[in-house]
PDB file of C-alpha atoms in Angstrom:
ATOM      1  CA  UNK A   1      -1.441  23.926 -13.206  1.00  0.00           C
ATOM      2  CA  UNK A   2       1.350  21.691 -14.337  1.00  0.00           C
ATOM      3  CA  UNK A   3       2.488  18.901 -12.089  1.00  0.00           C
ATOM      4  CA  UNK A   4       6.021  19.174 -10.800  1.00  0.00           C
ATOM      5  CA  UNK A   5       7.905  16.115  -9.656  1.00  0.00           C
ATOM      6  CA  UNK A   6      10.249  16.282  -6.701  1.00  0.00           C
ATOM      7  CA  UNK A   7      11.138  12.645  -6.095  1.00  0.00           C
ATOM      8  CA  UNK A   8      14.036  10.790  -7.603  1.00  0.00           C
ATOM      9  CA  UNK A   9      13.905   7.234  -8.792  1.00  0.00           C
ATOM     10  CA  UNK A  10      16.336   4.639  -7.632  1.00  0.00           C
ATOM     11  CA  UNK A  11      17.197   1.195  -8.862  1.00  0.00           C
ATOM     12  CA  UNK A  12      19.591   0.346  -6.075  1.00  0.00           C
ATOM     13  CA  UNK A  13      19.204  -3.298  -5.266  1.00  0.00           C
ATOM     14  CA  UNK A  14      16.043  -3.518  -7.344  1.00  0.00           C
ATOM     15  CA  UNK A  15      17.362  -4.202 -10.805  1.00  0.00           C
ATOM     16  CA  UNK A  16      16.395  -7.418 -12.495  1.00  0.00           C
ATOM     17  CA  UNK A  17      16.962  -9.009 -15.844  1.00  0.00           C
ATOM     18  CA  UNK A  18      14.043  -9.010 -18.250  1.00  0.00           C
ATOM     19  CA  UNK A  19      13.561 -10.816 -21.493  1.00  0.00           C
ATOM     20  CA  UNK A  20      14.234  -7.616 -23.387  1.00  0.00           C
ATOM     21  CA  UNK A  21      16.954  -6.331 -21.081  1.00  0.00           C
ATOM     22  CA  UNK A  22      17.006  -3.745 -18.297  1.00  0.00           C
ATOM     23  CA  UNK A  23      15.381  -0.490 -19.317  1.00  0.00           C
ATOM     24  CA  UNK A  24      13.283  -2.215 -21.958  1.00  0.00           C
ATOM     25  CA  UNK A  25      10.883   0.394 -23.320  1.00  0.00           C
ATOM     26  CA  UNK A  26       7.714  -1.711 -23.674  1.00  0.00           C
ATOM     27  CA  UNK A  27       8.119  -3.318 -20.242  1.00  0.00           C
ATOM     28  CA  UNK A  28       8.891  -0.024 -18.510  1.00  0.00           C
ATOM     29  CA  UNK A  29       5.907   1.588 -20.225  1.00  0.00           C
ATOM     30  CA  UNK A  30       3.664  -1.260 -19.087  1.00  0.00           C
ATOM     31  CA  UNK A  31       4.908  -1.139 -15.491  1.00  0.00           C
ATOM     32  CA  UNK A  32       4.439   2.613 -15.362  1.00  0.00           C
ATOM     33  CA  UNK A  33       0.956   2.428 -16.885  1.00  0.00           C
ATOM     34  CA  UNK A  34      -0.339  -0.175 -14.445  1.00  0.00           C
ATOM     35  CA  UNK A  35       1.632   1.082 -11.442  1.00  0.00           C
ATOM     36  CA  UNK A  36       2.667  -2.481 -10.625  1.00  0.00           C
ATOM     37  CA  UNK A  37       6.310  -2.025  -9.752  1.00  0.00           C
ATOM     38  CA  UNK A  38       7.679  -4.483  -7.200  1.00  0.00           C
ATOM     39  CA  UNK A  39      11.104  -4.458  -8.797  1.00  0.00           C
ATOM     40  CA  UNK A  40      11.315  -1.039 -10.432  1.00  0.00           C
ATOM     41  CA  UNK A  41      10.015   2.279  -9.295  1.00  0.00           C
ATOM     42  CA  UNK A  42       8.731   4.744 -11.843  1.00  0.00           C
ATOM     43  CA  UNK A  43       6.732   7.812 -10.899  1.00  0.00           C
ATOM     44  CA  UNK A  44       4.073   8.534 -13.526  1.00  0.00           C
ATOM     45  CA  UNK A  45       3.138  12.096 -14.286  1.00  0.00           C
ATOM     46  CA  UNK A  46       0.218  13.351 -12.214  1.00  0.00           C
ATOM     47  CA  UNK A  47      -2.886  14.800 -13.811  1.00  0.00           C
ATOM     48  CA  UNK A  48      -3.410  18.533 -13.360  1.00  0.00           C
ATOM     49  CA  UNK A  49      -4.357  20.145 -11.064  1.00  0.00           C
ATOM     50  CA  UNK A  50      -2.505  17.720  -8.826  1.00  0.00           C
ATOM     51  CA  UNK A  51       0.993  18.675  -7.749  1.00  0.00           C
ATOM     52  CA  UNK A  52       3.922  16.502  -6.722  1.00  0.00           C
ATOM     53  CA  UNK A  53       5.166  17.563  -3.307  1.00  0.00           C
ATOM     54  CA  UNK A  54       8.595  17.437  -1.826  1.00  0.00           C
ATOM     55  CA  UNK A  55       9.359  14.919   0.891  1.00  0.00           C
ATOM     56  CA  UNK A  56      10.273  16.245   4.351  1.00  0.00           C
ATOM     57  CA  UNK A  57      13.599  18.122   4.098  1.00  0.00           C
ATOM     58  CA  UNK A  58      16.646  15.896   3.827  1.00  0.00           C
ATOM     59  CA  UNK A  59      20.303  16.648   3.127  1.00  0.00           C
ATOM     60  CA  UNK A  60      21.191  17.113  -0.522  1.00  0.00           C
ATOM     61  CA  UNK A  61      21.832  13.846  -2.300  1.00  0.00           C
ATOM     62  CA  UNK A  62      25.409  12.987  -3.135  1.00  0.00           C
ATOM     63  CA  UNK A  63      26.388  12.246  -6.740  1.00  0.00           C
ATOM     64  CA  UNK A  64      25.462   8.774  -7.889  1.00  0.00           C
ATOM     65  CA  UNK A  65      27.991   6.116  -6.910  1.00  0.00           C
ATOM     66  CA  UNK A  66      28.455   2.531  -8.062  1.00  0.00           C
ATOM     67  CA  UNK A  67      25.808   0.233  -6.629  1.00  0.00           C
ATOM     68  CA  UNK A  68      26.800  -1.273  -3.277  1.00  0.00           C
ATOM     69  CA  UNK A  69      26.002  -4.826  -2.208  1.00  0.00           C
ATOM     70  CA  UNK A  70      22.517  -5.098  -0.631  1.00  0.00           C
ATOM     71  CA  UNK A  71      24.007  -5.734   2.827  1.00  0.00           C
ATOM     72  CA  UNK A  72      25.703  -2.325   2.729  1.00  0.00           C
ATOM     73  CA  UNK A  73      22.593  -0.419   1.692  1.00  0.00           C
ATOM     74  CA  UNK A  74      21.063   1.974   4.229  1.00  0.00           C
ATOM     75  CA  UNK A  75      17.324   2.404   4.656  1.00  0.00           C
ATOM     76  CA  UNK A  76      15.720   5.352   2.860  1.00  0.00           C
ATOM     77  CA  UNK A  77      15.058   8.402   5.040  1.00  0.00           C
ATOM     78  CA  UNK A  78      11.365   8.181   4.164  1.00  0.00           C
ATOM     79  CA  UNK A  79       9.391   5.264   2.720  1.00  0.00           C
ATOM     80  CA  UNK A  80       6.965   7.656   1.014  1.00  0.00           C
ATOM     81  CA  UNK A  81       7.532   7.845  -2.730  1.00  0.00           C
ATOM     82  CA  UNK A  82       6.015  10.223  -5.289  1.00  0.00           C
ATOM     83  CA  UNK A  83       3.649  12.081  -2.987  1.00  0.00           C
ATOM     84  CA  UNK A  84       1.023  14.114  -4.781  1.00  0.00           C
ATOM     85  CA  UNK A  85      -1.761  16.463  -3.670  1.00  0.00           C
ATOM     86  CA  UNK A  86      -4.905  17.933  -5.196  1.00  0.00           C
ATOM     87  CA  UNK A  87      -4.735  21.590  -4.248  1.00  0.00           C
ATOM     88  CA  UNK A  88      -3.689  22.660  -0.768  1.00  0.00           C
ATOM     89  CA  UNK A  89      -3.399  19.436   1.263  1.00  0.00           C
ATOM     90  CA  UNK A  90      -5.493  19.230   4.422  1.00  0.00           C
ATOM     91  CA  UNK A  91      -5.512  15.444   4.884  1.00  0.00           C
ATOM     92  CA  UNK A  92      -2.602  13.112   4.186  1.00  0.00           C
ATOM     93  CA  UNK A  93      -3.574   9.628   3.016  1.00  0.00           C
ATOM     94  CA  UNK A  94      -0.734   7.233   3.927  1.00  0.00           C
ATOM     95  CA  UNK A  95      -1.203   4.145   1.755  1.00  0.00           C
ATOM     96  CA  UNK A  96       0.284   0.673   2.204  1.00  0.00           C
ATOM     97  CA  UNK A  97       0.125  -1.802  -0.706  1.00  0.00           C
ATOM     98  CA  UNK A  98      -0.761  -5.460  -1.089  1.00  0.00           C
ATOM     99  CA  UNK A  99       1.732  -8.338  -1.332  1.00  0.00           C
ATOM    100  CA  UNK A 100       4.167  -7.607  -4.127  1.00  0.00           C
ATOM    101  CA  UNK A 101       2.971  -4.028  -4.427  1.00  0.00           C
ATOM    102  CA  UNK A 102       4.913  -0.806  -4.163  1.00  0.00           C
ATOM    103  CA  UNK A 103       4.171   2.892  -3.892  1.00  0.00           C
ATOM    104  CA  UNK A 104       3.542   2.818  -7.636  1.00  0.00           C
ATOM    105  CA  UNK A 105       0.599   0.499  -7.061  1.00  0.00           C
ATOM    106  CA  UNK A 106      -1.471   3.541  -6.137  1.00  0.00           C
ATOM    107  CA  UNK A 107      -0.692   5.399  -9.371  1.00  0.00           C
ATOM    108  CA  UNK A 108      -4.292   4.953 -10.582  1.00  0.00           C
ATOM    109  CA  UNK A 109      -5.424   7.147  -7.661  1.00  0.00           C
ATOM    110  CA  UNK A 110      -3.428  10.174  -8.718  1.00  0.00           C
ATOM    111  CA  UNK A 111      -5.901  11.481 -11.255  1.00  0.00           C
ATOM    112  CA  UNK A 112      -8.875  11.056  -8.893  1.00  0.00           C
ATOM    113  CA  UNK A 113      -7.678  12.596  -5.631  1.00  0.00           C
ATOM    114  CA  UNK A 114     -10.412  14.622  -3.931  1.00  0.00           C
ATOM    115  CA  UNK A 115      -9.514  18.294  -3.393  1.00  0.00           C
ATOM    116  CA  UNK A 116      -7.534  18.805  -0.218  1.00  0.00           C
ATOM    117  CA  UNK A 117      -6.070  15.293  -0.093  1.00  0.00           C
ATOM    118  CA  UNK A 118      -2.415  14.333  -0.315  1.00  0.00           C
ATOM    119  CA  UNK A 119      -1.503  10.821  -1.457  1.00  0.00           C
ATOM    120  CA  UNK A 120       1.558   9.531   0.419  1.00  0.00           C
ATOM    121  CA  UNK A 121       2.149   6.021  -0.910  1.00  0.00           C
ATOM    122  CA  UNK A 122       4.663   3.854   0.917  1.00  0.00           C
ATOM    123  CA  UNK A 123       7.373   1.587  -0.471  1.00  0.00           C
ATOM    124  CA  UNK A 124       7.914  -1.423   1.795  1.00  0.00           C
ATOM    125  CA  UNK A 125      11.406  -2.956   2.053  1.00  0.00           C
ATOM    126  CA  UNK A 126      12.472  -5.230  -0.785  1.00  0.00           C
ATOM    127  CA  UNK A 127      10.938  -3.347  -3.702  1.00  0.00           C
ATOM    128  CA  UNK A 128      10.980  -0.073  -5.599  1.00  0.00           C
ATOM    129  CA  UNK A 129      13.260   2.552  -4.108  1.00  0.00           C
ATOM    130  CA  UNK A 130      13.914   0.214  -1.139  1.00  0.00           C
ATOM    131  CA  UNK A 131      14.850  -2.847  -3.165  1.00  0.00           C
ATOM    132  CA  UNK A 132      18.158  -3.261  -1.326  1.00  0.00           C
ATOM    133  CA  UNK A 133      16.547  -3.408   2.128  1.00  0.00           C
ATOM    134  CA  UNK A 134      15.664  -6.851   3.475  1.00  0.00           C
ATOM    135  CA  UNK A 135      12.056  -7.509   4.390  1.00  0.00           C
ATOM    136  CA  UNK A 136      11.788  -8.077   8.176  1.00  0.00           C
ATOM    137  CA  UNK A 137      11.018 -11.637   9.222  1.00  0.00           C
ATOM    138  CA  UNK A 138       7.839 -10.639  11.048  1.00  0.00           C
ATOM    139  CA  UNK A 139       5.009  -8.214  10.426  1.00  0.00           C
ATOM    140  CA  UNK A 140       5.487  -6.707  13.875  1.00  0.00           C
ATOM    141  CA  UNK A 141       9.101  -5.859  13.102  1.00  0.00           C
ATOM    142  CA  UNK A 142       7.998  -4.274   9.825  1.00  0.00           C
ATOM    143  CA  UNK A 143       5.426  -2.154  11.671  1.00  0.00           C
ATOM    144  CA  UNK A 144       8.092  -1.083  14.191  1.00  0.00           C
ATOM    145  CA  UNK A 145      10.351   0.060  11.377  1.00  0.00           C
ATOM    146  CA  UNK A 146       7.524   1.927   9.658  1.00  0.00           C
ATOM    147  CA  UNK A 147       6.475   3.636  12.880  1.00  0.00           C
ATOM    148  CA  UNK A 148       9.999   5.034  13.140  1.00  0.00           C
ATOM    149  CA  UNK A 149      10.249   6.042   9.491  1.00  0.00           C
ATOM    150  CA  UNK A 150       6.776   7.556   9.202  1.00  0.00           C
ATOM    151  CA  UNK A 151       6.870   9.601  12.412  1.00  0.00           C
ATOM    152  CA  UNK A 152       7.764  12.816  10.496  1.00  0.00           C
ATOM    153  CA  UNK A 153       4.700  12.258   8.279  1.00  0.00           C
ATOM    154  CA  UNK A 154       2.253  12.500  11.185  1.00  0.00           C
ATOM    155  CA  UNK A 155       2.459  16.255  11.713  1.00  0.00           C
ATOM    156  CA  UNK A 156      -0.730  17.025   9.783  1.00  0.00           C
ATOM    157  CA  UNK A 157      -4.159  15.325   9.866  1.00  0.00           C
ATOM    158  CA  UNK A 158      -3.843  11.939   8.211  1.00  0.00           C
ATOM    159  CA  UNK A 159      -5.482   8.579   7.655  1.00  0.00           C
ATOM    160  CA  UNK A 160      -3.926   5.151   7.162  1.00  0.00           C
ATOM    161  CA  UNK A 161      -5.104   3.037   4.213  1.00  0.00           C
ATOM    162  CA  UNK A 162      -3.883  -0.517   3.736  1.00  0.00           C
ATOM    163  CA  UNK A 163      -4.936  -3.004   1.081  1.00  0.00           C
ATOM    164  CA  UNK A 164      -4.708  -6.778   1.647  1.00  0.00           C
ATOM    165  CA  UNK A 165      -1.284  -7.331   3.290  1.00  0.00           C
ATOM    166  CA  UNK A 166      -1.144  -3.549   3.675  1.00  0.00           C
ATOM    167  CA  UNK A 167      -4.292  -3.673   5.835  1.00  0.00           C
ATOM    168  CA  UNK A 168      -2.560  -5.855   8.430  1.00  0.00           C
ATOM    169  CA  UNK A 169       0.492  -3.595   8.335  1.00  0.00           C
ATOM    170  CA  UNK A 170      -1.694  -0.477   8.715  1.00  0.00           C
ATOM    171  CA  UNK A 171      -3.454  -2.015  11.725  1.00  0.00           C
ATOM    172  CA  UNK A 172      -0.178  -2.873  13.484  1.00  0.00           C
ATOM    173  CA  UNK A 173       1.142   0.570  12.620  1.00  0.00           C
ATOM    174  CA  UNK A 174      -1.943   2.189  14.194  1.00  0.00           C
ATOM    175  CA  UNK A 175      -1.431   0.095  17.350  1.00  0.00           C
ATOM    176  CA  UNK A 176       2.164   1.311  17.628  1.00  0.00           C
ATOM    177  CA  UNK A 177       1.195   4.929  17.011  1.00  0.00           C
ATOM    178  CA  UNK A 178      -1.263   4.735  19.904  1.00  0.00           C
ATOM    179  CA  UNK A 179       1.251   3.031  22.203  1.00  0.00           C
ATOM    180  CA  UNK A 180       3.911   5.641  21.467  1.00  0.00           C
ATOM    181  CA  UNK A 181       1.554   8.531  22.091  1.00  0.00           C
ATOM    182  CA  UNK A 182       2.024   9.903  18.587  1.00  0.00           C
ATOM    183  CA  UNK A 183      -0.622  11.910  16.761  1.00  0.00           C
ATOM    184  CA  UNK A 184      -3.359   9.369  15.976  1.00  0.00           C
ATOM    185  CA  UNK A 185      -4.857   8.979  12.516  1.00  0.00           C
ATOM    186  CA  UNK A 186      -8.257  10.459  11.727  1.00  0.00           C
ATOM    187  CA  UNK A 187      -9.207   6.948  10.640  1.00  0.00           C
ATOM    188  CA  UNK A 188      -7.770   3.517   9.986  1.00  0.00           C
ATOM    189  CA  UNK A 189      -8.949   2.196   6.616  1.00  0.00           C
ATOM    190  CA  UNK A 190      -8.409  -1.518   6.002  1.00  0.00           C
ATOM    191  CA  UNK A 191      -9.212  -3.155   2.689  1.00  0.00           C
ATOM    192  CA  UNK A 192      -9.676  -6.717   1.442  1.00  0.00           C
ATOM    193  CA  UNK A 193      -7.936  -8.519   4.283  1.00  0.00           C
ATOM    194  CA  UNK A 194      -8.723 -11.088   6.926  1.00  0.00           C
ATOM    195  CA  UNK A 195      -8.826  -9.673  10.434  1.00  0.00           C
ATOM    196  CA  UNK A 196      -5.686 -10.078  12.570  1.00  0.00           C
ATOM    197  CA  UNK A 197      -7.219 -12.720  14.848  1.00  0.00           C
ATOM    198  CA  UNK A 198      -8.531 -14.881  11.992  1.00  0.00           C
ATOM    199  CA  UNK A 199      -6.156 -17.778  11.267  1.00  0.00           C
ATOM    200  CA  UNK A 200      -4.856 -18.373   7.764  1.00  0.00           C
ATOM    201  CA  UNK A 201      -6.781 -21.254   6.197  1.00  0.00           C
ATOM    202  CA  UNK A 202      -4.767 -21.716   2.993  1.00  0.00           C
ATOM    203  CA  UNK A 203      -1.028 -21.103   2.690  1.00  0.00           C
ATOM    204  CA  UNK A 204       0.195 -20.321  -0.810  1.00  0.00           C
ATOM    205  CA  UNK A 205       3.684 -18.883  -0.304  1.00  0.00           C
ATOM    206  CA  UNK A 206       5.241 -22.374  -0.453  1.00  0.00           C
ATOM    207  CA  UNK A 207       3.758 -23.217  -3.835  1.00  0.00           C
ATOM    208  CA  UNK A 208       5.995 -23.368  -6.892  1.00  0.00           C
ATOM    209  CA  UNK A 209       5.968 -20.479  -9.346  1.00  0.00           C
ATOM    210  CA  UNK A 210       3.417 -22.058 -11.681  1.00  0.00           C
ATOM    211  CA  UNK A 211       0.963 -22.831  -8.882  1.00  0.00           C
ATOM    212  CA  UNK A 212       1.473 -19.436  -7.239  1.00  0.00           C
ATOM    213  CA  UNK A 213       0.911 -17.679 -10.551  1.00  0.00           C
ATOM    214  CA  UNK A 214      -2.270 -19.679 -11.128  1.00  0.00           C
ATOM    215  CA  UNK A 215      -3.569 -18.632  -7.715  1.00  0.00           C
ATOM    216  CA  UNK A 216      -2.726 -14.967  -8.323  1.00  0.00           C
ATOM    217  CA  UNK A 217      -4.423 -15.081 -11.710  1.00  0.00           C
ATOM    218  CA  UNK A 218      -7.557 -16.645 -10.220  1.00  0.00           C
ATOM    219  CA  UNK A 219      -7.978 -13.829  -7.683  1.00  0.00           C
ATOM    220  CA  UNK A 220      -7.041 -11.079 -10.146  1.00  0.00           C
ATOM    221  CA  UNK A 221      -3.880 -10.395  -8.198  1.00  0.00           C
ATOM    222  CA  UNK A 222      -1.486  -9.940 -11.104  1.00  0.00           C
ATOM    223  CA  UNK A 223      -1.735  -7.944 -14.364  1.00  0.00           C
ATOM    224  CA  UNK A 224      -2.164 -10.324 -17.272  1.00  0.00           C
ATOM    225  CA  UNK A 225       0.105  -8.270 -19.532  1.00  0.00           C
ATOM    226  CA  UNK A 226       3.056  -9.168 -17.299  1.00  0.00           C
ATOM    227  CA  UNK A 227       2.799 -12.772 -18.470  1.00  0.00           C
ATOM    228  CA  UNK A 228       4.587 -11.617 -21.635  1.00  0.00           C
ATOM    229  CA  UNK A 229       7.747 -10.968 -19.588  1.00  0.00           C
ATOM    230  CA  UNK A 230       8.598 -14.258 -17.848  1.00  0.00           C
ATOM    231  CA  UNK A 231      12.028 -13.174 -16.565  1.00  0.00           C
ATOM    232  CA  UNK A 232      10.626 -10.083 -14.870  1.00  0.00           C
ATOM    233  CA  UNK A 233       7.682 -12.131 -13.661  1.00  0.00           C
ATOM    234  CA  UNK A 234      10.003 -14.586 -11.906  1.00  0.00           C
ATOM    235  CA  UNK A 235      11.581 -11.659 -10.082  1.00  0.00           C
ATOM    236  CA  UNK A 236       8.161 -10.274  -9.150  1.00  0.00           C
ATOM    237  CA  UNK A 237       7.010 -13.646  -7.838  1.00  0.00           C
ATOM    238  CA  UNK A 238       9.963 -13.718  -5.437  1.00  0.00           C
ATOM    239  CA  UNK A 239       8.785 -10.429  -3.931  1.00  0.00           C
ATOM    240  CA  UNK A 240       5.171 -11.598  -3.776  1.00  0.00           C
ATOM    241  CA  UNK A 241       6.153 -14.919  -2.211  1.00  0.00           C
ATOM    242  CA  UNK A 242       8.134 -13.181   0.547  1.00  0.00           C
ATOM    243  CA  UNK A 243       5.231 -10.832   1.297  1.00  0.00           C
ATOM    244  CA  UNK A 244       2.701 -13.657   1.373  1.00  0.00           C
ATOM    245  CA  UNK A 245       4.921 -15.580   3.783  1.00  0.00           C
ATOM    246  CA  UNK A 246       5.020 -12.517   6.034  1.00  0.00           C
ATOM    247  CA  UNK A 247       1.217 -12.329   6.012  1.00  0.00           C
ATOM    248  CA  UNK A 248       0.777 -16.061   6.583  1.00  0.00           C
ATOM    249  CA  UNK A 249       3.024 -16.014   9.655  1.00  0.00           C
ATOM    250  CA  UNK A 250       1.046 -13.175  11.197  1.00  0.00           C
ATOM    251  CA  UNK A 251      -1.691 -14.012  13.699  1.00  0.00           C
ATOM    252  CA  UNK A 252      -2.944 -11.948  16.654  1.00  0.00           C
ATOM    253  CA  UNK A 253      -5.369 -14.172  18.596  1.00  0.00           C
ATOM    254  CA  UNK A 254      -6.290 -11.355  21.005  1.00  0.00           C
ATOM    255  CA  UNK A 255      -6.146  -8.212  18.870  1.00  0.00           C
ATOM    256  CA  UNK A 256      -5.766  -4.762  20.361  1.00  0.00           C
ATOM    257  CA  UNK A 257      -8.885  -2.654  19.869  1.00  0.00           C
ATOM    258  CA  UNK A 258      -7.760   0.602  18.276  1.00  0.00           C
ATOM    259  CA  UNK A 259      -9.395   3.806  19.480  1.00  0.00           C
ATOM    260  CA  UNK A 260      -9.264   5.510  16.106  1.00  0.00           C
ATOM    261  CA  UNK A 261     -12.336   5.032  13.870  1.00  0.00           C
ATOM    262  CA  UNK A 262     -11.948   1.778  11.938  1.00  0.00           C
ATOM    263  CA  UNK A 263     -13.453   1.584   8.448  1.00  0.00           C
ATOM    264  CA  UNK A 264     -13.371  -1.682   6.538  1.00  0.00           C
ATOM    265  CA  UNK A 265     -13.638  -1.852   2.742  1.00  0.00           C
ATOM    266  CA  UNK A 266     -13.998  -4.729   0.322  1.00  0.00           C
ATOM    267  CA  UNK A 267     -15.029  -5.687  -3.181  1.00  0.00           C
ATOM    268  CA  UNK A 268     -18.459  -7.115  -3.881  1.00  0.00           C
ATOM    269  CA  UNK A 269     -16.910  -9.782  -6.107  1.00  0.00           C
ATOM    270  CA  UNK A 270     -13.861 -10.570  -3.974  1.00  0.00           C
ATOM    271  CA  UNK A 271     -13.758 -14.349  -3.578  1.00  0.00           C
ATOM    272  CA  UNK A 272     -10.599 -14.241  -1.480  1.00  0.00           C
ATOM    273  CA  UNK A 273     -11.969 -12.037   1.336  1.00  0.00           C
ATOM    274  CA  UNK A 274     -15.787 -11.987   1.238  1.00  0.00           C
ATOM    275  CA  UNK A 275     -18.000  -9.748   3.353  1.00  0.00           C
ATOM    276  CA  UNK A 276     -18.421 -12.224   6.218  1.00  0.00           C
ATOM    277  CA  UNK A 277     -14.652 -12.239   6.717  1.00  0.00           C
ATOM    278  CA  UNK A 278     -14.413  -8.454   6.534  1.00  0.00           C
ATOM    279  CA  UNK A 279     -17.055  -8.178   9.265  1.00  0.00           C
ATOM    280  CA  UNK A 280     -14.700  -9.850  11.734  1.00  0.00           C
ATOM    281  CA  UNK A 281     -12.594  -6.677  11.863  1.00  0.00           C
ATOM    282  CA  UNK A 282     -15.182  -5.356  14.335  1.00  0.00           C
ATOM    283  CA  UNK A 283     -13.223  -7.191  17.046  1.00  0.00           C
ATOM    284  CA  UNK A 284     -10.355  -4.739  16.439  1.00  0.00           C
ATOM    285  CA  UNK A 285     -12.400  -1.573  17.024  1.00  0.00           C
ATOM    286  CA  UNK A 286     -12.801   0.146  20.378  1.00  0.00           C
ATOM    287  CA  UNK A 287     -15.313   2.626  18.978  1.00  0.00           C
ATOM    288  CA  UNK A 288     -16.644   3.671  15.592  1.00  0.00           C
ATOM    289  CA  UNK A 289     -16.399   1.095  12.820  1.00  0.00           C
ATOM    290  CA  UNK A 290     -18.091   0.584   9.470  1.00  0.00           C
ATOM    291  CA  UNK A 291     -18.061  -1.897   6.605  1.00  0.00           C
ATOM    292  CA  UNK A 292     -18.376  -0.712   3.002  1.00  0.00           C
ATOM    293  CA  UNK A 293     -18.515  -2.891  -0.113  1.00  0.00           C
ATOM    294  CA  UNK A 294     -17.635  -1.383  -3.472  1.00  0.00           C
ATOM    295  CA  UNK A 295     -17.900  -2.860  -6.979  1.00  0.00           C
ATOM    296  CA  UNK A 296     -15.060  -5.154  -8.034  1.00  0.00           C
ATOM    297  CA  UNK A 297     -12.916  -8.083  -7.013  1.00  0.00           C
ATOM    298  CA  UNK A 298      -9.817  -8.288  -4.839  1.00  0.00           C
ATOM    299  CA  UNK A 299      -8.139  -5.483  -6.807  1.00  0.00           C
ATOM    300  CA  UNK A 300     -11.153  -3.158  -6.618  1.00  0.00           C
ATOM    301  CA  UNK A 301      -9.143  -0.190  -5.178  1.00  0.00           C
ATOM    302  CA  UNK A 302      -7.225   0.045  -8.451  1.00  0.00           C
ATOM    303  CA  UNK A 303      -9.954  -0.920 -10.927  1.00  0.00           C
ATOM    304  CA  UNK A 304     -12.443   1.417  -9.260  1.00  0.00           C
ATOM    305  CA  UNK A 305     -10.282   4.230  -7.926  1.00  0.00           C
ATOM    306  CA  UNK A 306     -12.892   7.042  -8.267  1.00  0.00           C
ATOM    307  CA  UNK A 307     -15.481   5.173  -6.181  1.00  0.00           C
ATOM    308  CA  UNK A 308     -12.934   4.229  -3.520  1.00  0.00           C
ATOM    309  CA  UNK A 309     -11.629   7.762  -3.108  1.00  0.00           C
ATOM    310  CA  UNK A 310     -15.145   9.195  -3.055  1.00  0.00           C
ATOM    311  CA  UNK A 311     -16.062   6.782  -0.250  1.00  0.00           C
ATOM    312  CA  UNK A 312     -12.913   7.671   1.673  1.00  0.00           C
ATOM    313  CA  UNK A 313     -13.463  11.420   1.296  1.00  0.00           C
ATOM    314  CA  UNK A 314     -17.055  11.058   2.548  1.00  0.00           C
ATOM    315  CA  UNK A 315     -16.048   9.484   5.874  1.00  0.00           C
ATOM    316  CA  UNK A 316     -17.153  11.876   8.640  1.00  0.00           C
ATOM    317  CA  UNK A 317     -13.760  12.323  10.309  1.00  0.00           C
ATOM    318  CA  UNK A 318     -12.042  13.092   6.995  1.00  0.00           C
ATOM    319  CA  UNK A 319     -14.848  15.257   5.623  1.00  0.00           C
ATOM    320  CA  UNK A 320     -14.908  17.323   8.809  1.00  0.00           C
ATOM    321  CA  UNK A 321     -11.175  17.923   8.605  1.00  0.00           C
ATOM    322  CA  UNK A 322     -11.349  18.703   4.886  1.00  0.00           C
ATOM    323  CA  UNK A 323     -14.585  20.648   4.189  1.00  0.00           C
ATOM    324  CA  UNK A 324     -14.467  20.880   0.418  1.00  0.00           C
ATOM    325  CA  UNK A 325     -17.364  21.813  -1.814  1.00  0.00           C
ATOM    326  CA  UNK A 326     -15.842  20.701  -5.112  1.00  0.00           C
ATOM    327  CA  UNK A 327     -16.890  17.403  -6.554  1.00  0.00           C
ATOM    328  CA  UNK A 328     -14.377  14.566  -6.734  1.00  0.00           C
ATOM    329  CA  UNK A 329     -12.654  14.643 -10.089  1.00  0.00           C
TER     330      UNK A 329
END
């Protein structure tokens, strides 16, 4: 069955100059291929039999108008971009990216979705389709905004998945969902992140571009092919730096223990967040919690998408809600 796309792309507030000019074919092709789109948002084609799904109903879009200054831009009605499902969706997987990431970061998952799962990847403010929206000064304020915006997405069984910075955001989002009495997630899945109560030991957001880029390269946090586009890279580093600052300012000395099952994931070769650090998430769980290590470094969710999605689909709460007999593609 052919994939049908129902999302529109937007460059409002997210345009940037590149060495070959905006809309440069090779750069756009690279960004689409790797799904690493902090400044542009492209939606790659999904692999059959996956199907792009429409976002929750919204009023018809008005004809395109000249770009307004960022201060005048209004938040998007939904932060979910390019949702896609494998067959009839039974479980929605709401995914939050790492520092500098966007909804497009999860593009490598689209061809490996287990049957019955919907991928609902989130664009945070300051990138992709939400490039004109300022990033909140604190992670708590960001979680508040997401809890408001994602409320319509919680009508079906769902799980929250957050990678690196996204793990901290997913945790705070789960806390707010519980406090507001909203439908709780089947599971909270946190990946490659320090636990909320663990202080930051090394701050990198204040480093200059060269030093920050060296650090990102060392942890495998940036695609090497982007080094060929220094102007775009400078733009991307601004987004990454802002996100890292947000993460570095966040600390919850006495974390709330979430009632939803908490499953922690990490890469066996991740030097940034090794297994002993991942184990400290147990202090955030009121009940069921597990720790799973999968092959790869800090970017293992994207380099090893099939293994990650297979592990997610096998979690008891998700498997019970989505009893599928087909093998993961």
